[in-house]
Amino acid sequence: MTPRMDNPSLVVPGALQPLLDLTEVIGKVGVPQTTLDLIRLRVSQINGRGYTFPDGPDRTAKTDPRLRRVAGWRTESCFDEAERHALEMAEAVTLMTDPQDMASDEVWEKSAQYYTDEQLGALVMHIGLVNLWNRVNVATRQDDAAWR
């Protein structure tokens, strides 16, 4: 599918840097980057935002093999409890099946067992930011992104 326009984060003057700055801030509060990556991919899957994964043995070796299993995180044994609760939070906030209680107290409390308030705040902001990126990219029909 042909993109409708160049990426809006590049078209709107001054839009890209604040988003990158927020990403950097979120990455500094102690949530493992692997967890943030799992969330980014799962939220993107829900939103229909595609990623391509690197080919070749040297590039593939650097990519977390669990990424290809993230859609089945509930039944896959390769995710630890903290990751599972972060993914559960990501799905709850992204799907918004009940906008009055997107992340139920139960979902929140499970995550709170593994993350500080600062980290929970970063998780919620990360989920929201990934949703923003996804919605902008899907709405403008951007090509699938290459996984870094």
mmCIF file of N, CA and C in Angstrom:
data_model
loop_
_atom_site.group_PDB
_atom_site.id
_atom_site.type_symbol
_atom_site.label_atom_id
_atom_site.label_comp_id
_atom_site.label_asym_id
_atom_site.label_seq_id
_atom_site.Cartn_x
_atom_site.Cartn_y
_atom_site.Cartn_z
ATOM 1 N N MET A 1 0.837 -1.164 0.000
ATOM 2 C CA MET A 1 0.000 0.000 0.000
ATOM 3 C C MET A 1 0.892 1.240 0.000
ATOM 4 N N THR A 2 0.530 2.217 -0.748
ATOM 5 C CA THR A 2 1.320 3.439 -0.863
ATOM 6 C C THR A 2 1.008 4.376 0.308
ATOM 7 N N PRO A 3 2.048 4.917 0.940
ATOM 8 C CA PRO A 3 1.791 5.883 2.020
ATOM 9 C C PRO A 3 0.984 7.076 1.503
ATOM 10 N N ARG A 4 0.111 7.578 2.344
ATOM 11 C CA ARG A 4 -0.707 8.735 1.993
ATOM 12 C C ARG A 4 0.108 10.018 1.984
ATOM 13 N N MET A 5 1.165 10.024 2.773
ATOM 14 C CA MET A 5 2.016 11.209 2.905
ATOM 15 C C MET A 5 3.316 10.780 3.569
ATOM 16 N N ASP A 6 4.282 11.662 3.585
ATOM 17 C CA ASP A 6 5.483 11.409 4.376
ATOM 18 C C ASP A 6 5.061 11.328 5.842
ATOM 19 N N ASN A 7 5.890 10.691 6.648
ATOM 20 C CA ASN A 7 5.549 10.530 8.050
ATOM 21 C C ASN A 7 5.283 11.887 8.701
ATOM 22 N N PRO A 8 4.121 12.045 9.345
ATOM 23 C CA PRO A 8 3.790 13.323 9.969
ATOM 24 C C PRO A 8 4.813 13.828 10.987
ATOM 25 N N SER A 9 5.514 12.915 11.648
ATOM 26 C CA SER A 9 6.518 13.366 12.621
ATOM 27 C C SER A 9 7.674 14.082 11.934
ATOM 28 N N LEU A 10 7.812 13.856 10.632
ATOM 29 C CA LEU A 10 8.831 14.551 9.851
ATOM 30 C C LEU A 10 8.260 15.764 9.125
ATOM 31 N N VAL A 11 6.976 15.746 8.869
ATOM 32 C CA VAL A 11 6.317 16.824 8.127
ATOM 33 C C VAL A 11 5.988 18.015 9.039
ATOM 34 N N VAL A 12 5.540 17.728 10.249
ATOM 35 C CA VAL A 12 5.167 18.785 11.185
ATOM 36 C C VAL A 12 6.438 19.307 11.853
ATOM 37 N N PRO A 13 6.773 20.562 11.609
ATOM 38 C CA PRO A 13 8.012 21.112 12.174
ATOM 39 C C PRO A 13 8.050 20.993 13.700
ATOM 40 N N GLY A 14 9.153 20.444 14.195
ATOM 41 C CA GLY A 14 9.371 20.350 15.635
ATOM 42 C C GLY A 14 8.674 19.186 16.316
ATOM 43 N N ALA A 15 7.985 18.320 15.567
ATOM 44 C CA ALA A 15 7.224 17.234 16.189
ATOM 45 C C ALA A 15 8.097 16.057 16.611
ATOM 46 N N LEU A 16 9.088 15.723 15.835
ATOM 47 C CA LEU A 16 9.856 14.512 16.083
ATOM 48 C C LEU A 16 10.676 14.560 17.370
ATOM 49 N N GLN A 17 11.389 15.641 17.610
ATOM 50 C CA GLN A 17 12.310 15.680 18.740
ATOM 51 C C GLN A 17 11.628 15.489 20.099
ATOM 52 N N PRO A 18 10.491 16.123 20.373
ATOM 53 C CA PRO A 18 9.853 15.866 21.670
ATOM 54 C C PRO A 18 9.448 14.405 21.862
ATOM 55 N N LEU A 19 9.053 13.748 20.791
ATOM 56 C CA LEU A 19 8.694 12.334 20.894
ATOM 57 C C LEU A 19 9.925 11.486 21.182
ATOM 58 N N LEU A 20 11.023 11.801 20.536
ATOM 59 C CA LEU A 20 12.277 11.091 20.804
ATOM 60 C C LEU A 20 12.776 11.371 22.220
ATOM 61 N N ASP A 21 12.614 12.626 22.663
ATOM 62 C CA ASP A 21 13.018 12.983 24.025
ATOM 63 C C ASP A 21 12.208 12.200 25.059
ATOM 64 N N LEU A 22 10.898 12.072 24.823
ATOM 65 C CA LEU A 22 10.046 11.314 25.744
ATOM 66 C C LEU A 22 10.472 9.849 25.761
ATOM 67 N N THR A 23 10.779 9.299 24.619
ATOM 68 C CA THR A 23 11.257 7.918 24.546
ATOM 69 C C THR A 23 12.517 7.748 25.387
ATOM 70 N N GLU A 24 13.416 8.708 25.297
ATOM 71 C CA GLU A 24 14.663 8.647 26.068
ATOM 72 C C GLU A 24 14.389 8.709 27.571
ATOM 73 N N VAL A 25 13.513 9.586 27.987
ATOM 74 C CA VAL A 25 13.170 9.726 29.408
ATOM 75 C C VAL A 25 12.559 8.431 29.935
ATOM 76 N N ILE A 26 11.633 7.864 29.163
ATOM 77 C CA ILE A 26 10.982 6.616 29.569
ATOM 78 C C ILE A 26 12.019 5.509 29.758
ATOM 79 N N GLY A 27 13.035 5.491 28.922
ATOM 80 C CA GLY A 27 14.065 4.463 28.994
ATOM 81 C C GLY A 27 15.022 4.593 30.153
ATOM 82 N N LYS A 28 14.891 5.656 30.931
ATOM 83 C CA LYS A 28 15.851 5.896 32.021
ATOM 84 C C LYS A 28 15.326 5.591 33.418
ATOM 85 N N VAL A 29 14.141 5.002 33.541
ATOM 86 C CA VAL A 29 13.578 4.807 34.875
ATOM 87 C C VAL A 29 13.705 3.380 35.406
ATOM 88 N N GLY A 30 14.402 2.528 34.671
ATOM 89 C CA GLY A 30 14.682 1.201 35.188
ATOM 90 C C GLY A 30 13.832 0.074 34.646
ATOM 91 N N VAL A 31 12.907 0.369 33.738
ATOM 92 C CA VAL A 31 12.190 -0.725 33.084
ATOM 93 C C VAL A 31 13.146 -1.302 32.042
ATOM 94 N N PRO A 32 13.386 -2.598 32.069
ATOM 95 C CA PRO A 32 14.333 -3.171 31.106
ATOM 96 C C PRO A 32 13.937 -2.854 29.658
ATOM 97 N N GLN A 33 14.932 -2.576 28.838
ATOM 98 C CA GLN A 33 14.667 -2.293 27.430
ATOM 99 C C GLN A 33 13.965 -3.467 26.753
ATOM 100 N N THR A 34 14.295 -4.679 27.185
ATOM 101 C CA THR A 34 13.630 -5.840 26.587
ATOM 102 C C THR A 34 12.127 -5.803 26.857
ATOM 103 N N THR A 35 11.724 -5.360 28.039
ATOM 104 C CA THR A 35 10.304 -5.242 28.365
ATOM 105 C C THR A 35 9.655 -4.160 27.511
ATOM 106 N N LEU A 36 10.322 -3.028 27.369
ATOM 107 C CA LEU A 36 9.786 -1.956 26.521
ATOM 108 C C LEU A 36 9.654 -2.428 25.078
ATOM 109 N N ASP A 37 10.601 -3.228 24.619
ATOM 110 C CA ASP A 37 10.530 -3.768 23.261
ATOM 111 C C ASP A 37 9.348 -4.722 23.110
ATOM 112 N N LEU A 38 9.143 -5.585 24.086
ATOM 113 C CA LEU A 38 8.008 -6.512 24.033
ATOM 114 C C LEU A 38 6.692 -5.743 23.976
ATOM 115 N N ILE A 39 6.602 -4.704 24.787
ATOM 116 C CA ILE A 39 5.396 -3.870 24.786
ATOM 117 C C ILE A 39 5.219 -3.197 23.432
ATOM 118 N N ARG A 40 6.290 -2.645 22.907
ATOM 119 C CA ARG A 40 6.200 -1.947 21.616
ATOM 120 C C ARG A 40 5.684 -2.887 20.536
ATOM 121 N N LEU A 41 6.206 -4.098 20.514
ATOM 122 C CA LEU A 41 5.772 -5.029 19.484
ATOM 123 C C LEU A 41 4.333 -5.475 19.714
ATOM 124 N N ARG A 42 3.972 -5.790 20.955
ATOM 125 C CA ARG A 42 2.604 -6.276 21.216
ATOM 126 C C ARG A 42 1.575 -5.193 20.909
ATOM 127 N N VAL A 43 1.809 -3.982 21.353
ATOM 128 C CA VAL A 43 0.890 -2.878 21.069
ATOM 129 C C VAL A 43 0.794 -2.667 19.557
ATOM 130 N N SER A 44 1.906 -2.738 18.876
ATOM 131 C CA SER A 44 1.919 -2.570 17.424
ATOM 132 C C SER A 44 1.132 -3.678 16.729
ATOM 133 N N GLN A 45 1.253 -4.899 17.224
ATOM 134 C CA GLN A 45 0.474 -5.998 16.652
ATOM 135 C C GLN A 45 -1.025 -5.726 16.788
ATOM 136 N N ILE A 46 -1.430 -5.291 17.954
ATOM 137 C CA ILE A 46 -2.845 -4.999 18.199
ATOM 138 C C ILE A 46 -3.337 -3.915 17.250
ATOM 139 N N ASN A 47 -2.490 -2.923 17.010
ATOM 140 C CA ASN A 47 -2.876 -1.776 16.183
ATOM 141 C C ASN A 47 -2.682 -2.003 14.686
ATOM 142 N N GLY A 48 -2.160 -3.146 14.294
ATOM 143 C CA GLY A 48 -1.959 -3.425 12.885
ATOM 144 C C GLY A 48 -0.739 -2.761 12.285
ATOM 145 N N ARG A 49 0.191 -2.364 13.113
ATOM 146 C CA ARG A 49 1.436 -1.754 12.654
ATOM 147 C C ARG A 49 2.476 -2.845 12.472
ATOM 148 N N GLY A 50 2.959 -3.008 11.268
ATOM 149 C CA GLY A 50 3.880 -4.084 10.978
ATOM 150 C C GLY A 50 5.333 -3.739 11.196
ATOM 151 N N TYR A 51 6.098 -4.763 11.516
ATOM 152 C CA TYR A 51 7.551 -4.661 11.629
ATOM 153 C C TYR A 51 8.170 -5.762 10.800
ATOM 154 N N THR A 52 9.316 -5.477 10.225
ATOM 155 C CA THR A 52 10.114 -6.513 9.586
ATOM 156 C C THR A 52 11.306 -6.780 10.490
ATOM 157 N N PHE A 53 11.666 -8.044 10.574
ATOM 158 C CA PHE A 53 12.792 -8.422 11.418
ATOM 159 C C PHE A 53 14.009 -8.675 10.551
ATOM 160 N N PRO A 54 15.195 -8.428 11.102
ATOM 161 C CA PRO A 54 16.423 -8.571 10.314
ATOM 162 C C PRO A 54 16.640 -10.006 9.851
ATOM 163 N N ASP A 55 17.209 -10.111 8.669
ATOM 164 C CA ASP A 55 17.583 -11.415 8.121
ATOM 165 C C ASP A 55 19.087 -11.593 8.263
ATOM 166 N N GLY A 56 19.523 -12.804 8.127
ATOM 167 C CA GLY A 56 20.947 -13.084 8.207
ATOM 168 C C GLY A 56 21.323 -13.515 9.604
ATOM 169 N N PRO A 57 22.236 -14.471 9.728
ATOM 170 C CA PRO A 57 22.575 -15.031 11.037
ATOM 171 C C PRO A 57 23.148 -14.017 12.026
ATOM 172 N N ASP A 58 23.944 -13.064 11.567
ATOM 173 C CA ASP A 58 24.544 -12.105 12.506
ATOM 174 C C ASP A 58 23.490 -11.130 13.027
ATOM 175 N N ARG A 59 22.576 -10.667 12.215
ATOM 176 C CA ARG A 59 21.530 -9.735 12.637
ATOM 177 C C ARG A 59 20.457 -10.446 13.451
ATOM 178 N N THR A 60 20.093 -11.658 13.037
ATOM 179 C CA THR A 60 19.073 -12.422 13.745
ATOM 180 C C THR A 60 19.544 -12.759 15.154
ATOM 181 N N ALA A 61 20.821 -13.042 15.314
ATOM 182 C CA ALA A 61 21.368 -13.388 16.623
ATOM 183 C C ALA A 61 21.246 -12.237 17.615
ATOM 184 N N LYS A 62 21.198 -11.007 17.131
ATOM 185 C CA LYS A 62 21.094 -9.835 17.996
ATOM 186 C C LYS A 62 19.649 -9.494 18.351
ATOM 187 N N THR A 63 18.692 -10.154 17.714
ATOM 188 C CA THR A 63 17.278 -9.888 17.944
ATOM 189 C C THR A 63 16.733 -10.886 18.957
ATOM 190 N N ASP A 64 16.047 -10.397 19.967
ATOM 191 C CA ASP A 64 15.454 -11.251 20.993
ATOM 192 C C ASP A 64 14.508 -12.254 20.317
ATOM 193 N N PRO A 65 14.776 -13.543 20.410
ATOM 194 C CA PRO A 65 13.935 -14.538 19.740
ATOM 195 C C PRO A 65 12.504 -14.569 20.275
ATOM 196 N N ARG A 66 12.305 -14.040 21.462
ATOM 197 C CA ARG A 66 10.962 -14.027 22.053
ATOM 198 C C ARG A 66 10.030 -13.059 21.332
ATOM 199 N N LEU A 67 10.598 -12.115 20.596
ATOM 200 C CA LEU A 67 9.757 -11.148 19.884
ATOM 201 C C LEU A 67 8.783 -11.857 18.951
ATOM 202 N N ARG A 68 9.222 -12.900 18.319
ATOM 203 C CA ARG A 68 8.369 -13.635 17.384
ATOM 204 C C ARG A 68 7.269 -14.418 18.109
ATOM 205 N N ARG A 69 7.353 -14.484 19.423
ATOM 206 C CA ARG A 69 6.376 -15.241 20.210
ATOM 207 C C ARG A 69 5.492 -14.336 21.062
ATOM 208 N N VAL A 70 5.662 -13.039 20.946
ATOM 209 C CA VAL A 70 4.994 -12.111 21.853
ATOM 210 C C VAL A 70 3.471 -12.135 21.718
ATOM 211 N N ALA A 71 2.937 -12.426 20.550
ATOM 212 C CA ALA A 71 1.477 -12.481 20.399
ATOM 213 C C ALA A 71 0.872 -13.562 21.289
ATOM 214 N N GLY A 72 1.645 -14.606 21.562
ATOM 215 C CA GLY A 72 1.161 -15.692 22.415
ATOM 216 C C GLY A 72 1.711 -15.637 23.828
ATOM 217 N N TRP A 73 2.007 -14.449 24.321
ATOM 218 C CA TRP A 73 2.680 -14.300 25.608
ATOM 219 C C TRP A 73 1.945 -14.990 26.759
ATOM 220 N N ARG A 74 0.641 -15.122 26.665
ATOM 221 C CA ARG A 74 -0.116 -15.743 27.768
ATOM 222 C C ARG A 74 0.228 -17.220 27.947
ATOM 223 N N THR A 75 0.579 -17.885 26.863
ATOM 224 C CA THR A 75 0.845 -19.327 26.941
ATOM 225 C C THR A 75 2.313 -19.682 26.731
ATOM 226 N N GLU A 76 3.111 -18.743 26.294
ATOM 227 C CA GLU A 76 4.538 -19.005 26.073
ATOM 228 C C GLU A 76 5.283 -18.957 27.407
ATOM 229 N N SER A 77 6.144 -19.915 27.632
ATOM 230 C CA SER A 77 6.865 -19.991 28.911
ATOM 231 C C SER A 77 8.119 -19.120 28.953
ATOM 232 N N CYS A 78 8.450 -18.454 27.863
ATOM 233 C CA CYS A 78 9.706 -17.701 27.800
ATOM 234 C C CYS A 78 9.621 -16.302 28.423
ATOM 235 N N PHE A 79 8.436 -15.876 28.839
ATOM 236 C CA PHE A 79 8.272 -14.548 29.430
ATOM 237 C C PHE A 79 8.178 -14.666 30.945
ATOM 238 N N ASP A 80 8.910 -13.787 31.654
ATOM 239 C CA ASP A 80 8.843 -13.841 33.114
ATOM 240 C C ASP A 80 7.586 -13.101 33.604
ATOM 241 N N GLU A 81 7.325 -13.206 34.888
ATOM 242 C CA GLU A 81 6.095 -12.642 35.454
ATOM 243 C C GLU A 81 6.010 -11.127 35.274
ATOM 244 N N ALA A 82 7.107 -10.432 35.482
ATOM 245 C CA ALA A 82 7.083 -8.970 35.312
ATOM 246 C C ALA A 82 6.734 -8.612 33.866
ATOM 247 N N GLU A 83 7.313 -9.322 32.909
ATOM 248 C CA GLU A 83 7.009 -9.071 31.494
ATOM 249 C C GLU A 83 5.546 -9.377 31.193
ATOM 250 N N ARG A 84 5.040 -10.470 31.748
ATOM 251 C CA ARG A 84 3.639 -10.841 31.521
ATOM 252 C C ARG A 84 2.689 -9.747 32.016
ATOM 253 N N HIS A 85 2.993 -9.207 33.181
ATOM 254 C CA HIS A 85 2.111 -8.182 33.731
ATOM 255 C C HIS A 85 2.238 -6.870 32.962
ATOM 256 N N ALA A 86 3.414 -6.577 32.470
ATOM 257 C CA ALA A 86 3.582 -5.395 31.621
ATOM 258 C C ALA A 86 2.817 -5.575 30.311
ATOM 259 N N LEU A 87 2.873 -6.763 29.737
ATOM 260 C CA LEU A 87 2.136 -7.039 28.500
ATOM 261 C C LEU A 87 0.630 -7.014 28.734
ATOM 262 N N GLU A 88 0.211 -7.509 29.880
ATOM 263 C CA GLU A 88 -1.220 -7.459 30.217
ATOM 264 C C GLU A 88 -1.680 -6.004 30.329
ATOM 265 N N MET A 89 -0.868 -5.171 30.965
ATOM 266 C CA MET A 89 -1.182 -3.747 31.078
ATOM 267 C C MET A 89 -1.226 -3.116 29.684
ATOM 268 N N ALA A 90 -0.261 -3.457 28.842
ATOM 269 C CA ALA A 90 -0.210 -2.900 27.487
ATOM 270 C C ALA A 90 -1.477 -3.236 26.708
ATOM 271 N N GLU A 91 -1.925 -4.467 26.802
ATOM 272 C CA GLU A 91 -3.146 -4.857 26.100
ATOM 273 C C GLU A 91 -4.358 -4.137 26.660
ATOM 274 N N ALA A 92 -4.449 -4.052 27.979
ATOM 275 C CA ALA A 92 -5.604 -3.404 28.605
ATOM 276 C C ALA A 92 -5.700 -1.935 28.202
ATOM 277 N N VAL A 93 -4.583 -1.233 28.234
ATOM 278 C CA VAL A 93 -4.583 0.192 27.897
ATOM 279 C C VAL A 93 -4.810 0.395 26.398
ATOM 280 N N THR A 94 -4.262 -0.470 25.585
ATOM 281 C CA THR A 94 -4.391 -0.325 24.132
ATOM 282 C C THR A 94 -5.797 -0.668 23.652
ATOM 283 N N LEU A 95 -6.360 -1.742 24.157
ATOM 284 C CA LEU A 95 -7.664 -2.191 23.681
ATOM 285 C C LEU A 95 -8.819 -1.328 24.196
ATOM 286 N N MET A 96 -8.638 -0.766 25.360
ATOM 287 C CA MET A 96 -9.648 0.124 25.950
ATOM 288 C C MET A 96 -11.069 -0.434 25.831
ATOM 289 N N THR A 97 -11.238 -1.701 26.164
ATOM 290 C CA THR A 97 -12.558 -2.300 26.089
ATOM 291 C C THR A 97 -13.524 -1.652 27.075
ATOM 292 N N ASP A 98 -13.007 -1.120 28.150
ATOM 293 C CA ASP A 98 -13.832 -0.382 29.111
ATOM 294 C C ASP A 98 -13.093 0.915 29.434
ATOM 295 N N PRO A 99 -13.377 1.995 28.693
ATOM 296 C CA PRO A 99 -12.639 3.247 28.899
ATOM 297 C C PRO A 99 -12.685 3.782 30.329
ATOM 298 N N GLN A 100 -13.695 3.406 31.091
ATOM 299 C CA GLN A 100 -13.764 3.857 32.479
ATOM 300 C C GLN A 100 -12.775 3.115 33.368
ATOM 301 N N ASP A 101 -12.348 1.958 32.914
ATOM 302 C CA ASP A 101 -11.439 1.144 33.712
ATOM 303 C C ASP A 101 -10.506 0.374 32.784
ATOM 304 N N MET A 102 -9.761 1.130 31.953
ATOM 305 C CA MET A 102 -8.891 0.505 30.949
ATOM 306 C C MET A 102 -7.987 -0.545 31.555
ATOM 307 N N ALA A 103 -7.267 -0.145 32.550
ATOM 308 C CA ALA A 103 -6.420 -1.082 33.277
ATOM 309 C C ALA A 103 -7.080 -1.280 34.628
ATOM 310 N N SER A 104 -7.728 -2.409 34.775
ATOM 311 C CA SER A 104 -8.461 -2.675 36.013
ATOM 312 C C SER A 104 -7.526 -2.616 37.218
ATOM 313 N N ASP A 105 -8.117 -2.508 38.386
ATOM 314 C CA ASP A 105 -7.310 -2.529 39.608
ATOM 315 C C ASP A 105 -6.488 -3.809 39.683
ATOM 316 N N GLU A 106 -7.081 -4.913 39.252
ATOM 317 C CA GLU A 106 -6.371 -6.186 39.280
ATOM 318 C C GLU A 106 -5.132 -6.154 38.376
ATOM 319 N N VAL A 107 -5.298 -5.658 37.160
ATOM 320 C CA VAL A 107 -4.163 -5.552 36.237
ATOM 321 C C VAL A 107 -3.113 -4.616 36.821
ATOM 322 N N TRP A 108 -3.552 -3.490 37.346
ATOM 323 C CA TRP A 108 -2.635 -2.510 37.917
ATOM 324 C C TRP A 108 -1.865 -3.102 39.096
ATOM 325 N N GLU A 109 -2.576 -3.759 39.994
ATOM 326 C CA GLU A 109 -1.943 -4.310 41.191
ATOM 327 C C GLU A 109 -0.930 -5.400 40.853
ATOM 328 N N LYS A 110 -1.232 -6.204 39.833
ATOM 329 C CA LYS A 110 -0.263 -7.221 39.420
ATOM 330 C C LYS A 110 1.028 -6.559 38.933
ATOM 331 N N SER A 111 0.901 -5.527 38.125
ATOM 332 C CA SER A 111 2.086 -4.823 37.627
ATOM 333 C C SER A 111 2.828 -4.134 38.761
ATOM 334 N N ALA A 112 2.081 -3.596 39.702
ATOM 335 C CA ALA A 112 2.687 -2.866 40.821
ATOM 336 C C ALA A 112 3.539 -3.775 41.714
ATOM 337 N N GLN A 113 3.345 -5.079 41.609
ATOM 338 C CA GLN A 113 4.190 -6.012 42.359
ATOM 339 C C GLN A 113 5.614 -6.034 41.821
ATOM 340 N N TYR A 114 5.798 -5.612 40.575
ATOM 341 C CA TYR A 114 7.087 -5.717 39.900
ATOM 342 C C TYR A 114 7.717 -4.379 39.546
ATOM 343 N N TYR A 115 6.909 -3.317 39.555
ATOM 344 C CA TYR A 115 7.398 -2.015 39.108
ATOM 345 C C TYR A 115 7.063 -0.943 40.135
ATOM 346 N N THR A 116 7.978 0.007 40.298
ATOM 347 C CA THR A 116 7.748 1.155 41.169
ATOM 348 C C THR A 116 6.731 2.093 40.513
ATOM 349 N N ASP A 117 6.272 3.087 41.252
ATOM 350 C CA ASP A 117 5.357 4.073 40.670
ATOM 351 C C ASP A 117 6.001 4.769 39.471
ATOM 352 N N GLU A 118 7.265 5.102 39.601
ATOM 353 C CA GLU A 118 7.970 5.754 38.493
ATOM 354 C C GLU A 118 8.008 4.845 37.264
ATOM 355 N N GLN A 119 8.272 3.576 37.495
ATOM 356 C CA GLN A 119 8.317 2.629 36.388
ATOM 357 C C GLN A 119 6.928 2.381 35.805
ATOM 358 N N LEU A 120 5.911 2.288 36.663
ATOM 359 C CA LEU A 120 4.539 2.139 36.164
ATOM 360 C C LEU A 120 4.148 3.345 35.321
ATOM 361 N N GLY A 121 4.515 4.524 35.788
ATOM 362 C CA GLY A 121 4.255 5.730 35.006
ATOM 363 C C GLY A 121 4.932 5.659 33.648
ATOM 364 N N ALA A 122 6.169 5.181 33.642
ATOM 365 C CA ALA A 122 6.902 5.048 32.378
ATOM 366 C C ALA A 122 6.243 4.007 31.478
ATOM 367 N N LEU A 123 5.781 2.897 32.053
ATOM 368 C CA LEU A 123 5.093 1.879 31.260
ATOM 369 C C LEU A 123 3.846 2.456 30.593
ATOM 370 N N VAL A 124 3.041 3.162 31.371
ATOM 371 C CA VAL A 124 1.811 3.738 30.817
ATOM 372 C C VAL A 124 2.134 4.774 29.743
ATOM 373 N N MET A 125 3.142 5.594 29.992
ATOM 374 C CA MET A 125 3.543 6.580 28.984
ATOM 375 C C MET A 125 4.089 5.895 27.737
ATOM 376 N N HIS A 126 4.859 4.839 27.923
ATOM 377 C CA HIS A 126 5.403 4.091 26.781
ATOM 378 C C HIS A 126 4.265 3.482 25.956
ATOM 379 N N ILE A 127 3.308 2.874 26.625
ATOM 380 C CA ILE A 127 2.158 2.289 25.929
ATOM 381 C C ILE A 127 1.425 3.374 25.141
ATOM 382 N N GLY A 128 1.200 4.515 25.775
ATOM 383 C CA GLY A 128 0.533 5.616 25.083
ATOM 384 C C GLY A 128 1.333 6.133 23.908
ATOM 385 N N LEU A 129 2.631 6.245 24.074
ATOM 386 C CA LEU A 129 3.483 6.745 22.998
ATOM 387 C C LEU A 129 3.523 5.767 21.825
ATOM 388 N N VAL A 130 3.618 4.483 22.124
ATOM 389 C CA VAL A 130 3.597 3.483 21.052
ATOM 390 C C VAL A 130 2.253 3.548 20.320
ATOM 391 N N ASN A 131 1.173 3.701 21.063
ATOM 392 C CA ASN A 131 -0.137 3.841 20.426
ATOM 393 C C ASN A 131 -0.178 5.077 19.527
ATOM 394 N N LEU A 132 0.396 6.176 19.966
ATOM 395 C CA LEU A 132 0.447 7.383 19.136
ATOM 396 C C LEU A 132 1.200 7.106 17.845
ATOM 397 N N TRP A 133 2.406 6.554 17.964
ATOM 398 C CA TRP A 133 3.204 6.245 16.777
ATOM 399 C C TRP A 133 2.425 5.322 15.844
ATOM 400 N N ASN A 134 1.826 4.271 16.420
ATOM 401 C CA ASN A 134 1.081 3.313 15.605
ATOM 402 C C ASN A 134 -0.066 3.982 14.859
ATOM 403 N N ARG A 135 -0.821 4.784 15.557
ATOM 404 C CA ARG A 135 -1.987 5.400 14.936
ATOM 405 C C ARG A 135 -1.582 6.376 13.831
ATOM 406 N N VAL A 136 -0.533 7.123 14.057
ATOM 407 C CA VAL A 136 -0.025 8.037 13.025
ATOM 408 C C VAL A 136 0.449 7.231 11.810
ATOM 409 N N ASN A 137 1.198 6.183 12.051
ATOM 410 C CA ASN A 137 1.756 5.392 10.954
ATOM 411 C C ASN A 137 0.696 4.581 10.209
ATOM 412 N N VAL A 138 -0.254 4.022 10.927
ATOM 413 C CA VAL A 138 -1.310 3.253 10.276
ATOM 414 C C VAL A 138 -2.241 4.187 9.496
ATOM 415 N N ALA A 139 -2.616 5.312 10.102
ATOM 416 C CA ALA A 139 -3.533 6.250 9.431
ATOM 417 C C ALA A 139 -2.957 6.799 8.138
ATOM 418 N N THR A 140 -1.636 6.970 8.121
ATOM 419 C CA THR A 140 -0.997 7.529 6.916
ATOM 420 C C THR A 140 -0.389 6.441 6.023
ATOM 421 N N ARG A 141 -0.662 5.187 6.369
ATOM 422 C CA ARG A 141 -0.226 4.021 5.590
ATOM 423 C C ARG A 141 1.280 3.966 5.379
ATOM 424 N N GLN A 142 2.014 4.202 6.443
ATOM 425 C CA GLN A 142 3.469 4.106 6.350
ATOM 426 C C GLN A 142 3.882 2.654 6.131
ATOM 427 N N ASP A 143 4.994 2.448 5.466
ATOM 428 C CA ASP A 143 5.519 1.103 5.254
ATOM 429 C C ASP A 143 5.848 0.469 6.598
ATOM 430 N N ASP A 144 5.876 -0.865 6.618
ATOM 431 C CA ASP A 144 6.286 -1.564 7.839
ATOM 432 C C ASP A 144 7.649 -1.034 8.263
ATOM 433 N N ALA A 145 7.845 -0.964 9.555
ATOM 434 C CA ALA A 145 9.112 -0.465 10.092
ATOM 435 C C ALA A 145 10.098 -1.623 10.252
ATOM 436 N N ALA A 146 11.345 -1.341 10.093
ATOM 437 C CA ALA A 146 12.394 -2.335 10.332
ATOM 438 C C ALA A 146 12.696 -2.365 11.831
ATOM 439 N N TRP A 147 12.659 -3.550 12.417
ATOM 440 C CA TRP A 147 12.965 -3.686 13.852
ATOM 441 C C TRP A 147 14.429 -3.376 14.049
ATOM 442 N N ARG A 148 14.731 -2.550 15.009
ATOM 443 C CA ARG A 148 16.123 -2.163 15.256
ATOM 444 C C ARG A 148 16.851 -3.214 16.019
#
